PDB file of C-alpha atoms in Angstrom:
ATOM      1  CA  UNK E 201      -2.239 -25.796  -1.291  1.00 74.00           C
ATOM      2  CA  UNK E 202      -2.085 -24.289  -5.119  1.00 84.00           C
ATOM      3  CA  UNK E 203       0.775 -25.295  -7.439  1.00 89.00           C
ATOM      4  CA  UNK E 204       1.597 -21.341  -7.844  1.00 83.00           C
ATOM      5  CA  UNK E 205       1.862 -21.437  -3.812  1.00 82.00           C
ATOM      6  CA  UNK E 206       4.128 -24.278  -3.556  1.00 86.00           C
ATOM      7  CA  UNK E 207       6.513 -22.928  -6.599  1.00 83.00           C
ATOM      8  CA  UNK E 208       6.624 -19.748  -4.618  1.00 76.00           C
ATOM      9  CA  UNK E 209       7.701 -21.456  -1.591  1.00 79.00           C
ATOM     10  CA  UNK E 210      10.138 -23.452  -3.075  1.00 80.00           C
ATOM     11  CA  UNK E 211      11.922 -20.497  -5.167  1.00 76.00           C
ATOM     12  CA  UNK E 212      11.822 -17.976  -2.383  1.00 71.00           C
ATOM     13  CA  UNK E 213      12.270 -20.050   0.601  1.00 71.00           C
ATOM     14  CA  UNK E 214      15.993 -19.224   0.964  1.00 69.00           C
ATOM     15  CA  UNK E 215      15.789 -15.843  -0.598  1.00 64.00           C
ATOM     16  CA  UNK E 216      15.126 -12.417   1.102  1.00 58.00           C
ATOM     17  CA  UNK E 217      12.653 -10.966  -1.277  1.00 59.00           C
ATOM     18  CA  UNK E 218      12.454  -7.346  -0.172  1.00 57.00           C
ATOM     19  CA  UNK E 219      13.685  -5.805   2.861  1.00 55.00           C
ATOM     20  CA  UNK E 220      12.209  -2.109   2.749  1.00 58.00           C
ATOM     21  CA  UNK E 221       9.170  -0.681   2.282  1.00 60.00           C
ATOM     22  CA  UNK E 222       8.853   3.115   1.188  1.00 63.00           C
ATOM     23  CA  UNK E 223       5.766   4.457   2.535  1.00 63.00           C
ATOM     24  CA  UNK E 224       6.080   7.952   1.395  1.00 72.00           C
ATOM     25  CA  UNK E 225       3.762   8.778  -1.354  1.00 72.00           C
ATOM     26  CA  UNK E 226       4.459  12.146  -1.790  1.00 78.00           C
ATOM     27  CA  UNK E 227       7.925  11.589  -2.637  1.00 77.00           C
ATOM     28  CA  UNK E 228       6.711   8.792  -4.890  1.00 75.00           C
ATOM     29  CA  UNK E 229       4.224  11.294  -6.832  1.00 78.00           C
ATOM     30  CA  UNK E 230       7.023  14.109  -7.243  1.00 79.00           C
ATOM     31  CA  UNK E 231       9.876  11.662  -8.361  1.00 80.00           C
ATOM     32  CA  UNK E 232       7.564   9.396 -10.385  1.00 81.00           C
ATOM     33  CA  UNK E 233       5.612  12.459 -11.809  1.00 86.00           C
ATOM     34  CA  UNK E 234       2.463  10.814 -11.385  1.00 87.00           C
ATOM     35  CA  UNK E 235      -0.806  12.197 -12.667  1.00 90.00           C
ATOM     36  CA  UNK E 236      -4.100  11.385 -14.467  1.00 94.00           C
ATOM     37  CA  UNK E 237      -2.480   9.206 -17.297  1.00 94.00           C
ATOM     38  CA  UNK E 238      -0.332   7.183 -14.777  1.00 90.00           C
ATOM     39  CA  UNK E 239      -0.618   3.466 -14.074  1.00 90.00           C
ATOM     40  CA  UNK E 240       0.807   2.432 -10.570  1.00 87.00           C
ATOM     41  CA  UNK E 241       2.147  -0.971  -9.545  1.00 86.00           C
ATOM     42  CA  UNK E 242       3.339  -1.156  -5.780  1.00 84.00           C
ATOM     43  CA  UNK E 243       3.905  -3.322  -2.793  1.00 84.00           C
ATOM     44  CA  UNK E 244       1.120  -2.902  -0.496  1.00 85.00           C
ATOM     45  CA  UNK E 245       2.651  -3.092   3.018  1.00 83.00           C
ATOM     46  CA  UNK E 246      -0.009  -1.412   5.241  1.00 81.00           C
ATOM     47  CA  UNK E 247      -1.501   0.362   2.513  1.00 82.00           C
ATOM     48  CA  UNK E 248      -0.539   4.133   3.265  1.00 80.00           C
ATOM     49  CA  UNK E 249       1.304   4.578   0.264  1.00 81.00           C
ATOM     50  CA  UNK E 250      -1.241   2.938  -2.060  1.00 84.00           C
ATOM     51  CA  UNK E 251      -3.988   5.060  -0.473  1.00 82.00           C
ATOM     52  CA  UNK E 252      -1.956   8.103  -0.725  1.00 83.00           C
ATOM     53  CA  UNK E 253      -1.388   7.712  -4.569  1.00 85.00           C
ATOM     54  CA  UNK E 254      -5.253   8.369  -4.965  1.00 85.00           C
ATOM     55  CA  UNK E 255      -4.490  12.291  -4.633  1.00 83.00           C
ATOM     56  CA  UNK E 256      -2.562  12.174  -7.641  1.00 87.00           C
ATOM     57  CA  UNK E 257      -5.701  10.432  -9.420  1.00 91.00           C
ATOM     58  CA  UNK E 258      -3.681   8.063 -11.434  1.00 91.00           C
ATOM     59  CA  UNK E 259      -5.544   5.960 -14.127  1.00 94.00           C
ATOM     60  CA  UNK E 260      -5.092   2.796 -12.180  1.00 93.00           C
ATOM     61  CA  UNK E 261      -3.595   1.611  -9.112  1.00 90.00           C
ATOM     62  CA  UNK E 262      -2.406  -2.161  -8.501  1.00 91.00           C
ATOM     63  CA  UNK E 263      -1.137  -3.473  -5.443  1.00 89.00           C
ATOM     64  CA  UNK E 264       0.750  -6.756  -4.682  1.00 89.00           C
ATOM     65  CA  UNK E 265       2.069  -8.262  -1.488  1.00 89.00           C
ATOM     66  CA  UNK E 266       2.810 -11.634  -0.240  1.00 86.00           C
ATOM     67  CA  UNK E 267       0.546 -11.253   2.644  1.00 88.00           C
ATOM     68  CA  UNK E 268      -3.248 -11.345   1.952  1.00 90.00           C
ATOM     69  CA  UNK E 269      -3.820  -9.374   5.230  1.00 90.00           C
ATOM     70  CA  UNK E 270      -1.816  -6.483   3.853  1.00 88.00           C
ATOM     71  CA  UNK E 271      -3.992  -6.477   0.620  1.00 90.00           C
ATOM     72  CA  UNK E 272      -7.200  -6.273   2.595  1.00 91.00           C
ATOM     73  CA  UNK E 273      -5.856  -3.363   4.784  1.00 87.00           C
ATOM     74  CA  UNK E 274      -4.635  -1.442   1.626  1.00 87.00           C
ATOM     75  CA  UNK E 275      -8.146  -1.909   0.242  1.00 89.00           C
ATOM     76  CA  UNK E 276     -10.028  -0.665   3.619  1.00 87.00           C
ATOM     77  CA  UNK E 277      -7.380   2.328   3.435  1.00 85.00           C
ATOM     78  CA  UNK E 278      -8.160   3.196  -0.204  1.00 85.00           C
ATOM     79  CA  UNK E 279     -11.931   2.860   0.286  1.00 88.00           C
ATOM     80  CA  UNK E 280     -11.814   5.125   3.348  1.00 86.00           C
ATOM     81  CA  UNK E 281      -9.556   7.587   1.574  1.00 82.00           C
ATOM     82  CA  UNK E 282     -11.977   7.511  -1.143  1.00 84.00           C
ATOM     83  CA  UNK E 283     -15.345   7.813   0.908  1.00 88.00           C
ATOM     84  CA  UNK E 284     -14.612   9.578   3.988  1.00 85.00           C
ATOM     85  CA  UNK E 285     -15.330  13.409   4.292  1.00 82.00           C
ATOM     86  CA  UNK E 286     -12.092  14.617   6.006  1.00 83.00           C
ATOM     87  CA  UNK E 287      -8.582  13.943   6.870  1.00 79.00           C
ATOM     88  CA  UNK E 288      -9.517  13.867  10.609  1.00 81.00           C
ATOM     89  CA  UNK E 289     -12.151  11.411  10.109  1.00 80.00           C
ATOM     90  CA  UNK E 290      -9.860   9.281   7.989  1.00 76.00           C
ATOM     91  CA  UNK E 291      -6.713   9.367  10.443  1.00 75.00           C
ATOM     92  CA  UNK E 292      -9.465   8.554  13.317  1.00 76.00           C
ATOM     93  CA  UNK E 293     -10.438   5.324  11.189  1.00 72.00           C
ATOM     94  CA  UNK E 294      -6.988   4.373  10.566  1.00 69.00           C
ATOM     95  CA  UNK E 295      -4.164   2.825  12.703  1.00 59.00           C
ATOM     96  CA  UNK E 296      -2.816   6.494  13.689  1.00 60.00           C
ATOM     97  CA  UNK E 297      -5.735   6.735  15.777  1.00 52.00           C
ATOM     98  CA  UNK E 298      -4.490   4.011  17.810  1.00 60.00           C
ATOM     99  CA  UNK E 299      -0.987   5.834  18.616  1.00 62.00           C
ATOM    100  CA  UNK E 300      -1.150   7.718  21.955  1.00 63.00           C
ATOM    101  CA  UNK E 301      -1.041  11.381  21.463  1.00 60.00           C
ATOM    102  CA  UNK E 302      -0.583  14.119  24.248  1.00 58.00           C
ATOM    103  CA  UNK E 303      -2.578  16.455  22.085  1.00 57.00           C
ATOM    104  CA  UNK E 304      -5.852  14.462  22.691  1.00 51.00           C
TER     105      UNK E 304
END
């Protein structure tokens, strides 16, 4: 284990680091007035908000998270949002496809 990991565990072992994660990139974009000149730093979580910020075309987006799996999922969703040709295809490839729907 790296020294930074041991230090993190020691410091935060008894603290609650964060308790909620906002996953509404549209509200973020309006509130923060994101555009092509923006630099975004956000908590990765499941990656939906991070991938959603792509629609504002910011100069850069950096995601942080304690869980490396969240970062991998955010990278996957971001790549899918940039490369897939349609929203329906994106939704088919995302976790939303696993949610039962009565309309299917």
